[in-house]
Amino acid sequence: MYLFGPPLLLLLGALCAGTRGAQEGSPHSYRYFYTGVSEPGAGLPDFMAVGYFDEQPILHYDSKRRRAEPRAEWVKGAVDPDFWDRNTQNLQGSQAQFQVNLATLRQRYNQSQTGSHTLQLMYGCELRPDGSTGGFRQHGYDGRDFINYDANTRTWVAPVPQAEITTRKWNADTADLQYYRSYLEGECIEWLRKYLAYGAESLRAREPQVLVSDRPTPDGLTRLSCRAHGFYPRDIAVVWLRNGVAMSGETQSWGIVPSGDGTYQTRATIEIDPSSDARYQCCVEHESLAQDLRVAWEPKSNVLLIVGAVLGALVVLAAVAAGIGLYIRRRGTGYKPTSTGDRASENSSNENVKA
């Protein structure tokens, strides 16, 4: 089992079935991720810690800068002035402890003292849609679970034999067990609610902007692309419809990535026969939308035909208007061709005046 679970995928279940029903409140989370590396690459830190509220980074620390720093402007108002100094000291201590623990784990796994290995820690809490809460604390080594805190039994459990020594030691420390229980069930939830209040505007749901496009493929098909961007929170469902029916199995999703401004973007594509007369729509479901959003794809030939017809009509109207105007001028004042000589004389006279 991987420490942080399998990668998140787009949700393509019962998608785009019509108007969305009433939803419960959105879930929220407050999490920290620590990573220590025994032999980092050139220029890379051997320790890094990042704090998140929901999907927004709020704190960053690494062994190069050795300073806890805010990653969101609104979070500065949610903490006292000494918050960053306290966390800097704590994280400097964690940085040193991670290197000690990495050396210990290499011995537990009978590994040589050379080579790169990774120790990870994830902890935090969540507020679920039904109002219930939960806490978690997990340690991983080289990408897999090492030891986890069981919130139900309030004890440490060892998924692998190499963690049994640590499990016995930590479960014997009743003071530490009480501390983790108090933090995960109390203090962490208090921080979560505090950040939720201060970050309300930054965490406001934002509707996705959707753009569909097409391009030919080397094998004679047409690839339809649906890009959704500018949305928050992260979870979204995007699928192509053919004649109103979801093409979940044929839709290729390209993952959800940050846009750099606190919002997210994603893309979904399908390949179709360009000679097909089926109707294709990109369908999007997101928390910010009262109902699913559908954007139709129009073949270029149809679009060009419509645009050409509109432009042709405008040209005809312009020509008729010009003809009528010319006829009126001829009838009212008589037609007089422009004299090149008069224009030259006038320009010459004007230039003399300016001089």
Tab-separated table of C-alpha atoms in Angstrom:
chain	number	residue	atom	x	y	z
A	1	MET	CA	0.000	0.000	0.000
A	2	TYR	CA	1.335	3.403	-0.942
A	3	LEU	CA	1.626	6.020	1.764
A	4	PHE	CA	-0.581	8.628	0.193
A	5	GLY	CA	-2.888	6.273	-1.694
A	6	PRO	CA	-3.441	5.900	-5.455
A	7	PRO	CA	-3.441	8.956	-7.759
A	8	LEU	CA	-6.681	10.931	-7.899
A	9	LEU	CA	-8.643	10.429	-11.117
A	10	LEU	CA	-11.490	12.358	-12.705
A	11	LEU	CA	-14.876	11.183	-11.527
A	12	LEU	CA	-16.772	9.774	-14.501
A	13	GLY	CA	-19.513	7.765	-12.824
A	14	ALA	CA	-23.149	8.813	-13.180
A	15	LEU	CA	-22.093	11.953	-14.980
A	16	CYS	CA	-24.254	14.533	-16.744
A	17	ALA	CA	-27.577	12.939	-15.965
A	18	GLY	CA	-29.267	16.335	-15.680
A	19	THR	CA	-29.800	18.818	-12.877
A	20	ARG	CA	-27.731	18.146	-9.802
A	21	GLY	CA	-29.608	17.462	-6.603
A	22	ALA	CA	-29.050	19.225	-3.303
A	23	GLN	CA	-25.534	18.657	-1.978
A	24	GLU	CA	-24.137	18.444	1.487
A	25	GLY	CA	-21.492	20.914	2.624
A	26	SER	CA	-18.041	20.632	1.089
A	27	PRO	CA	-15.333	18.656	2.911
A	28	HIS	CA	-12.277	20.525	4.183
A	29	SER	CA	-8.854	19.390	5.301
A	30	TYR	CA	-5.765	20.725	7.087
A	31	ARG	CA	-2.625	18.726	6.274
A	32	TYR	CA	1.164	18.767	6.490
A	33	PHE	CA	3.625	16.819	4.346
A	34	TYR	CA	7.254	16.319	5.426
A	35	THR	CA	9.865	14.759	3.138
A	36	GLY	CA	13.457	13.883	4.012
A	37	VAL	CA	15.989	12.500	1.511
A	38	SER	CA	19.281	10.830	2.424
A	39	GLU	CA	21.089	11.832	-0.777
A	40	PRO	CA	19.229	14.586	-2.633
A	41	GLY	CA	20.260	15.656	-6.101
A	42	ALA	CA	22.494	18.631	-6.718
A	43	GLY	CA	20.902	21.848	-5.489
A	44	LEU	CA	17.879	20.088	-3.960
A	45	PRO	CA	16.969	20.285	-0.248
A	46	ASP	CA	17.363	17.193	1.943
A	47	PHE	CA	14.251	18.176	3.914
A	48	MET	CA	11.051	19.977	2.984
A	49	ALA	CA	7.723	20.606	4.739
A	50	VAL	CA	4.543	21.983	3.171
A	51	GLY	CA	1.254	22.847	4.890
A	52	TYR	CA	-2.077	22.825	3.063
A	53	PHE	CA	-5.579	24.017	3.810
A	54	ASP	CA	-7.743	22.088	1.363
A	55	GLU	CA	-5.650	22.225	-1.829
A	56	GLN	CA	-4.097	25.626	-1.097
A	57	PRO	CA	-0.496	25.718	0.193
A	58	ILE	CA	-0.257	27.899	3.296
A	59	LEU	CA	3.243	27.168	4.667
A	60	HIS	CA	6.595	26.159	3.189
A	61	TYR	CA	9.932	25.210	4.760
A	62	ASP	CA	13.037	23.622	3.293
A	63	SER	CA	16.579	22.909	4.426
A	64	LYS	CA	18.007	25.491	2.019
A	65	ARG	CA	16.127	28.504	3.380
A	66	ARG	CA	15.638	27.087	6.903
A	67	ARG	CA	12.648	29.327	7.507
A	68	ALA	CA	8.886	28.708	7.712
A	69	GLU	CA	7.190	31.054	5.251
A	70	PRO	CA	3.551	31.779	4.355
A	71	ARG	CA	2.271	30.645	0.969
A	72	ALA	CA	-1.087	32.451	1.007
A	73	GLU	CA	-1.676	36.107	1.802
A	74	TRP	CA	-4.880	35.491	3.780
A	75	VAL	CA	-3.178	33.062	6.183
A	76	LYS	CA	-1.093	35.880	7.664
A	77	GLY	CA	-4.185	37.310	9.325
A	78	ALA	CA	-5.160	33.953	10.809
A	79	VAL	CA	-2.009	33.478	12.920
A	80	ASP	CA	-0.195	35.445	15.612
A	81	PRO	CA	3.124	37.205	14.803
A	82	ASP	CA	5.202	34.499	16.540
A	83	PHE	CA	3.629	31.670	14.534
A	84	TRP	CA	6.337	31.630	11.861
A	85	ASP	CA	9.228	31.735	14.362
A	86	ARG	CA	7.731	28.869	16.384
A	87	ASN	CA	7.241	26.746	13.293
A	88	THR	CA	10.739	27.565	12.061
A	89	GLN	CA	12.222	26.188	15.285
A	90	ASN	CA	10.008	23.104	15.215
A	91	LEU	CA	10.806	22.328	11.590
A	92	GLN	CA	14.534	22.797	12.083
A	93	GLY	CA	14.268	20.134	14.793
A	94	SER	CA	12.267	17.862	12.455
A	95	GLN	CA	14.890	18.327	9.744
A	96	ALA	CA	17.631	17.017	12.048
A	97	GLN	CA	15.453	14.149	13.321
A	98	PHE	CA	14.604	13.024	9.793
A	99	GLN	CA	18.273	12.466	8.969
A	100	VAL	CA	18.708	10.396	12.152
A	101	ASN	CA	15.607	8.354	11.300
A	102	LEU	CA	16.801	7.762	7.741
A	103	ALA	CA	20.027	6.255	9.057
A	104	THR	CA	18.029	4.031	11.449
A	105	LEU	CA	15.719	2.809	8.699
A	106	ARG	CA	18.592	1.890	6.402
A	107	GLN	CA	19.740	-0.465	9.162
A	108	ARG	CA	16.226	-1.859	9.701
A	109	TYR	CA	15.925	-2.662	5.997
A	110	ASN	CA	19.513	-4.003	5.790
A	111	GLN	CA	20.464	-1.335	3.252
A	112	SER	CA	23.904	0.106	2.670
A	113	GLN	CA	24.719	3.595	3.905
A	114	THR	CA	24.954	4.811	0.305
A	115	GLY	CA	22.130	5.462	-2.132
A	116	SER	CA	19.138	7.746	-1.943
A	117	HIS	CA	16.224	6.901	0.366
A	118	THR	CA	13.122	8.876	1.302
A	119	LEU	CA	11.244	9.283	4.592
A	120	GLN	CA	7.800	10.899	4.531
A	121	LEU	CA	5.290	12.073	7.109
A	122	MET	CA	1.700	13.113	6.489
A	123	TYR	CA	-0.582	14.299	9.272
A	124	GLY	CA	-3.652	16.445	9.703
A	125	CYS	CA	-7.408	16.390	10.030
A	126	GLU	CA	-10.581	16.763	8.003
A	127	LEU	CA	-14.086	18.151	8.325
A	128	ARG	CA	-16.489	15.887	6.449
A	129	PRO	CA	-19.677	16.957	4.610
A	130	ASP	CA	-21.860	15.483	7.367
A	131	GLY	CA	-20.078	17.580	10.021
A	132	SER	CA	-18.018	14.739	11.499
A	133	THR	CA	-14.232	15.079	11.898
A	134	GLY	CA	-11.225	12.799	11.736
A	135	GLY	CA	-7.461	12.906	12.173
A	136	PHE	CA	-4.572	10.972	10.627
A	137	ARG	CA	-0.808	10.574	10.967
A	138	GLN	CA	1.210	8.318	8.639
A	139	HIS	CA	4.922	7.660	8.137
A	140	GLY	CA	6.289	6.195	4.920
A	141	TYR	CA	9.685	4.957	3.764
A	142	ASP	CA	10.726	4.816	0.113
A	143	GLY	CA	7.146	5.418	-1.011
A	144	ARG	CA	5.411	2.776	1.115
A	145	ASP	CA	3.711	2.735	4.509
A	146	PHE	CA	6.005	2.304	7.502
A	147	ILE	CA	3.911	3.100	10.593
A	148	ASN	CA	0.437	4.642	11.015
A	149	TYR	CA	-1.636	6.096	13.820
A	150	ASP	CA	-4.967	4.280	14.174
A	151	ALA	CA	-7.542	6.917	15.151
A	152	ASN	CA	-10.032	4.252	16.284
A	153	THR	CA	-7.750	2.437	18.736
A	154	ARG	CA	-5.578	5.538	19.332
A	155	THR	CA	-2.455	3.415	18.955
A	156	TRP	CA	0.315	2.923	16.413
A	157	VAL	CA	0.126	0.018	13.950
A	158	ALA	CA	2.923	-1.523	11.883
A	159	PRO	CA	2.081	-2.488	8.270
A	160	VAL	CA	5.594	-3.964	7.795
A	161	PRO	CA	7.874	-6.101	10.042
A	162	GLN	CA	10.613	-3.435	10.009
A	163	ALA	CA	8.310	-1.111	11.991
A	164	GLU	CA	7.523	-3.506	14.855
A	165	ILE	CA	10.317	-2.181	17.087
A	166	THR	CA	9.112	1.389	16.600
A	167	THR	CA	5.494	0.366	17.184
A	168	ARG	CA	6.233	-1.227	20.562
A	169	LYS	CA	8.315	1.756	21.645
A	170	TRP	CA	5.778	4.395	20.630
A	171	ASN	CA	2.788	2.533	22.067
A	172	ALA	CA	4.595	2.292	25.403
A	173	ASP	CA	4.880	6.093	25.579
A	174	THR	CA	1.450	6.998	26.969
A	175	ALA	CA	2.275	10.715	27.139
A	176	ASP	CA	2.943	10.835	23.408
A	177	LEU	CA	-0.206	8.843	22.659
A	178	GLN	CA	-2.229	11.356	24.640
A	179	TYR	CA	-0.561	14.250	22.820
A	180	TYR	CA	-1.405	12.858	19.357
A	181	ARG	CA	-4.976	12.148	20.413
A	182	SER	CA	-5.376	15.685	21.771
A	183	TYR	CA	-3.852	17.272	18.671
A	184	LEU	CA	-5.691	15.241	16.000
A	185	GLU	CA	-9.081	15.324	17.738
A	186	GLY	CA	-8.926	18.848	19.143
A	187	GLU	CA	-6.219	21.356	18.248
A	188	CYS	CA	-6.023	20.376	14.591
A	189	ILE	CA	-9.793	20.772	14.147
A	190	GLU	CA	-9.652	24.190	15.820
A	191	TRP	CA	-6.990	25.323	13.343
A	192	LEU	CA	-9.036	23.921	10.466
A	193	ARG	CA	-12.128	25.902	11.463
A	194	LYS	CA	-10.040	29.028	12.008
A	195	TYR	CA	-8.498	28.810	8.533
A	196	LEU	CA	-11.912	28.123	7.054
A	197	ALA	CA	-13.208	31.396	8.522
A	198	TYR	CA	-10.224	33.506	7.420
A	199	GLY	CA	-9.882	31.978	3.970
A	200	ALA	CA	-13.574	32.112	3.040
A	201	GLU	CA	-13.064	34.401	0.011
A	202	SER	CA	-9.988	32.560	-1.279
A	203	LEU	CA	-11.795	29.236	-0.859
A	204	ARG	CA	-14.983	30.411	-2.590
A	205	ALA	CA	-16.101	28.022	-5.323
A	206	ARG	CA	-15.276	29.289	-8.829
A	207	GLU	CA	-17.053	28.103	-11.969
A	208	PRO	CA	-15.021	26.378	-14.689
A	209	GLN	CA	-14.540	28.084	-18.036
A	210	VAL	CA	-14.912	25.530	-20.846
A	211	LEU	CA	-13.454	25.602	-24.356
A	212	VAL	CA	-13.832	22.889	-27.013
A	213	SER	CA	-11.558	22.507	-30.043
A	214	ASP	CA	-10.596	19.929	-32.655
A	215	ARG	CA	-7.650	18.856	-34.774
A	216	PRO	CA	-7.049	16.052	-37.289
A	217	THR	CA	-5.006	12.974	-36.360
A	218	PRO	CA	-2.452	11.242	-38.623
A	219	ASP	CA	-4.812	8.285	-39.106
A	220	GLY	CA	-7.654	10.408	-40.499
A	221	LEU	CA	-9.715	10.809	-37.340
A	222	THR	CA	-10.605	14.034	-35.518
A	223	ARG	CA	-9.477	14.588	-31.927
A	224	LEU	CA	-11.928	16.631	-29.890
A	225	SER	CA	-10.483	18.433	-26.863
A	226	CYS	CA	-12.416	19.930	-23.948
A	227	ARG	CA	-10.438	22.232	-21.651
A	228	ALA	CA	-11.912	23.338	-18.337
A	229	HIS	CA	-9.979	25.974	-16.405
A	230	GLY	CA	-10.301	28.598	-13.676
A	231	PHE	CA	-12.299	26.360	-11.319
A	232	TYR	CA	-12.069	25.789	-7.555
A	233	PRO	CA	-12.180	23.503	-5.620
A	234	ARG	CA	-10.138	20.822	-7.346
A	235	ASP	CA	-12.674	18.001	-7.785
A	236	ILE	CA	-14.353	18.077	-11.184
A	237	ALA	CA	-15.863	15.635	-13.674
A	238	VAL	CA	-15.421	16.093	-17.438
A	239	VAL	CA	-16.701	13.699	-20.117
A	240	TRP	CA	-17.697	13.825	-23.765
A	241	LEU	CA	-21.276	12.995	-24.814
A	242	ARG	CA	-22.350	11.465	-28.127
A	243	ASN	CA	-25.994	12.165	-28.870
A	244	GLY	CA	-26.458	12.864	-25.161
A	245	VAL	CA	-24.852	9.618	-23.944
A	246	ALA	CA	-21.652	9.752	-21.862
A	247	MET	CA	-18.554	8.301	-23.584
A	248	SER	CA	-16.784	7.578	-20.299
A	249	GLY	CA	-14.812	4.614	-21.625
A	250	GLU	CA	-13.614	6.539	-24.674
A	251	THR	CA	-12.819	9.844	-22.936
A	252	GLN	CA	-9.138	10.299	-22.158
A	253	SER	CA	-8.520	12.471	-19.109
A	254	TRP	CA	-5.268	14.380	-18.661
A	255	GLY	CA	-5.321	14.980	-14.918
A	256	ILE	CA	-6.132	18.028	-12.840
A	257	VAL	CA	-3.292	20.525	-12.376
A	258	PRO	CA	-2.921	23.906	-10.626
A	259	SER	CA	-3.188	27.003	-12.813
A	260	GLY	CA	-0.877	29.021	-10.566
A	261	ASP	CA	-3.543	31.452	-9.359
A	262	GLY	CA	-5.292	29.214	-6.819
A	263	THR	CA	-7.565	27.626	-9.428
A	264	TYR	CA	-7.244	24.407	-11.439
A	265	GLN	CA	-7.454	23.199	-15.008
A	266	THR	CA	-7.966	19.902	-16.798
A	267	ARG	CA	-8.528	18.490	-20.275
A	268	ALA	CA	-10.497	15.582	-21.741
A	269	THR	CA	-10.215	14.282	-25.315
A	270	ILE	CA	-11.842	11.747	-27.635
A	271	GLU	CA	-11.193	10.667	-31.224
A	272	ILE	CA	-14.123	10.499	-33.653
A	273	ASP	CA	-14.861	9.731	-37.282
A	274	PRO	CA	-15.103	13.169	-38.976
A	275	SER	CA	-17.788	11.853	-41.345
A	276	SER	CA	-20.093	10.965	-38.448
A	277	ASP	CA	-23.283	13.000	-38.145
A	278	ALA	CA	-23.516	12.402	-34.384
A	279	ARG	CA	-23.811	15.355	-31.988
A	280	TYR	CA	-20.897	15.783	-29.574
A	281	GLN	CA	-20.926	17.791	-26.359
A	282	CYS	CA	-18.428	18.298	-23.566
A	283	CYS	CA	-20.180	17.858	-20.226
A	284	VAL	CA	-18.756	19.263	-16.961
A	285	GLU	CA	-19.908	18.792	-13.369
A	286	HIS	CA	-18.462	20.903	-10.564
A	287	GLU	CA	-19.469	22.043	-7.099
A	288	SER	CA	-19.877	25.640	-8.315
A	289	LEU	CA	-22.493	24.699	-10.945
A	290	ALA	CA	-26.192	24.326	-10.163
A	291	GLN	CA	-26.451	21.826	-13.036
A	292	ASP	CA	-24.073	20.205	-15.471
A	293	LEU	CA	-22.524	22.487	-18.081
A	294	ARG	CA	-22.658	21.290	-21.697
A	295	VAL	CA	-20.680	22.854	-24.535
A	296	ALA	CA	-21.395	21.590	-28.052
A	297	TRP	CA	-18.738	20.944	-30.680
A	298	GLU	CA	-19.550	22.247	-34.145
A	299	PRO	CA	-17.629	20.872	-37.163
A	300	LYS	CA	-15.519	23.517	-38.854
A	301	SER	CA	-17.352	23.088	-42.162
A	302	ASN	CA	-20.671	24.027	-40.551
A	303	VAL	CA	-19.148	26.943	-38.691
A	304	LEU	CA	-17.424	28.287	-41.819
A	305	LEU	CA	-20.648	27.942	-43.804
A	306	ILE	CA	-22.567	29.973	-41.243
A	307	VAL	CA	-19.849	32.631	-40.990
A	308	GLY	CA	-19.593	32.835	-44.794
A	309	ALA	CA	-23.327	33.270	-45.173
A	310	VAL	CA	-23.402	36.042	-42.571
A	311	LEU	CA	-20.463	37.865	-44.149
A	312	GLY	CA	-22.016	37.513	-47.620
A	313	ALA	CA	-25.276	39.021	-46.407
A	314	LEU	CA	-23.422	41.934	-44.817
A	315	VAL	CA	-21.524	42.608	-48.057
A	316	VAL	CA	-24.774	42.673	-50.064
A	317	LEU	CA	-26.385	45.054	-47.563
A	318	ALA	CA	-23.360	47.337	-47.661
A	319	ALA	CA	-23.412	47.406	-51.454
A	320	VAL	CA	-27.133	48.247	-51.566
A	321	ALA	CA	-26.643	51.015	-48.982
A	322	ALA	CA	-23.753	52.485	-50.950
A	323	GLY	CA	-25.772	52.416	-54.194
A	324	ILE	CA	-28.689	54.190	-52.597
A	325	GLY	CA	-26.436	56.867	-51.141
A	326	LEU	CA	-24.724	57.476	-54.459
A	327	TYR	CA	-28.074	57.759	-56.246
A	328	ILE	CA	-29.303	60.335	-53.725
A	329	ARG	CA	-26.169	62.474	-54.097
A	330	ARG	CA	-26.439	62.456	-57.887
A	331	ARG	CA	-30.081	63.452	-57.773
A	332	GLY	CA	-29.589	66.179	-55.182
A	333	THR	CA	-26.385	67.990	-56.201
A	334	GLY	CA	-25.285	66.618	-59.510
A	335	TYR	CA	-22.239	64.479	-60.053
A	336	LYS	CA	-18.869	66.318	-60.313
A	337	PRO	CA	-15.687	64.290	-60.856
A	338	THR	CA	-12.769	65.228	-58.594
A	339	SER	CA	-10.222	67.553	-60.193
A	340	THR	CA	-6.623	66.473	-59.630
A	341	GLY	CA	-5.416	69.967	-60.394
A	342	ASP	CA	-7.754	71.623	-57.869
A	343	ARG	CA	-6.683	69.174	-55.123
A	344	ALA	CA	-3.021	69.873	-55.868
A	345	SER	CA	-3.582	73.620	-55.759
A	346	GLU	CA	-5.483	73.374	-52.466
A	347	ASN	CA	-2.753	71.302	-50.829
A	348	SER	CA	-0.130	73.727	-52.073
A	349	SER	CA	-2.073	76.684	-50.680
A	350	ASN	CA	-2.491	75.025	-47.289
A	351	GLU	CA	1.201	74.313	-47.078
A	352	ASN	CA	1.995	77.983	-47.767
A	353	VAL	CA	-0.291	79.040	-44.931
A	354	LYS	CA	1.353	76.618	-42.488
A	355	ALA	CA	4.798	77.826	-43.484
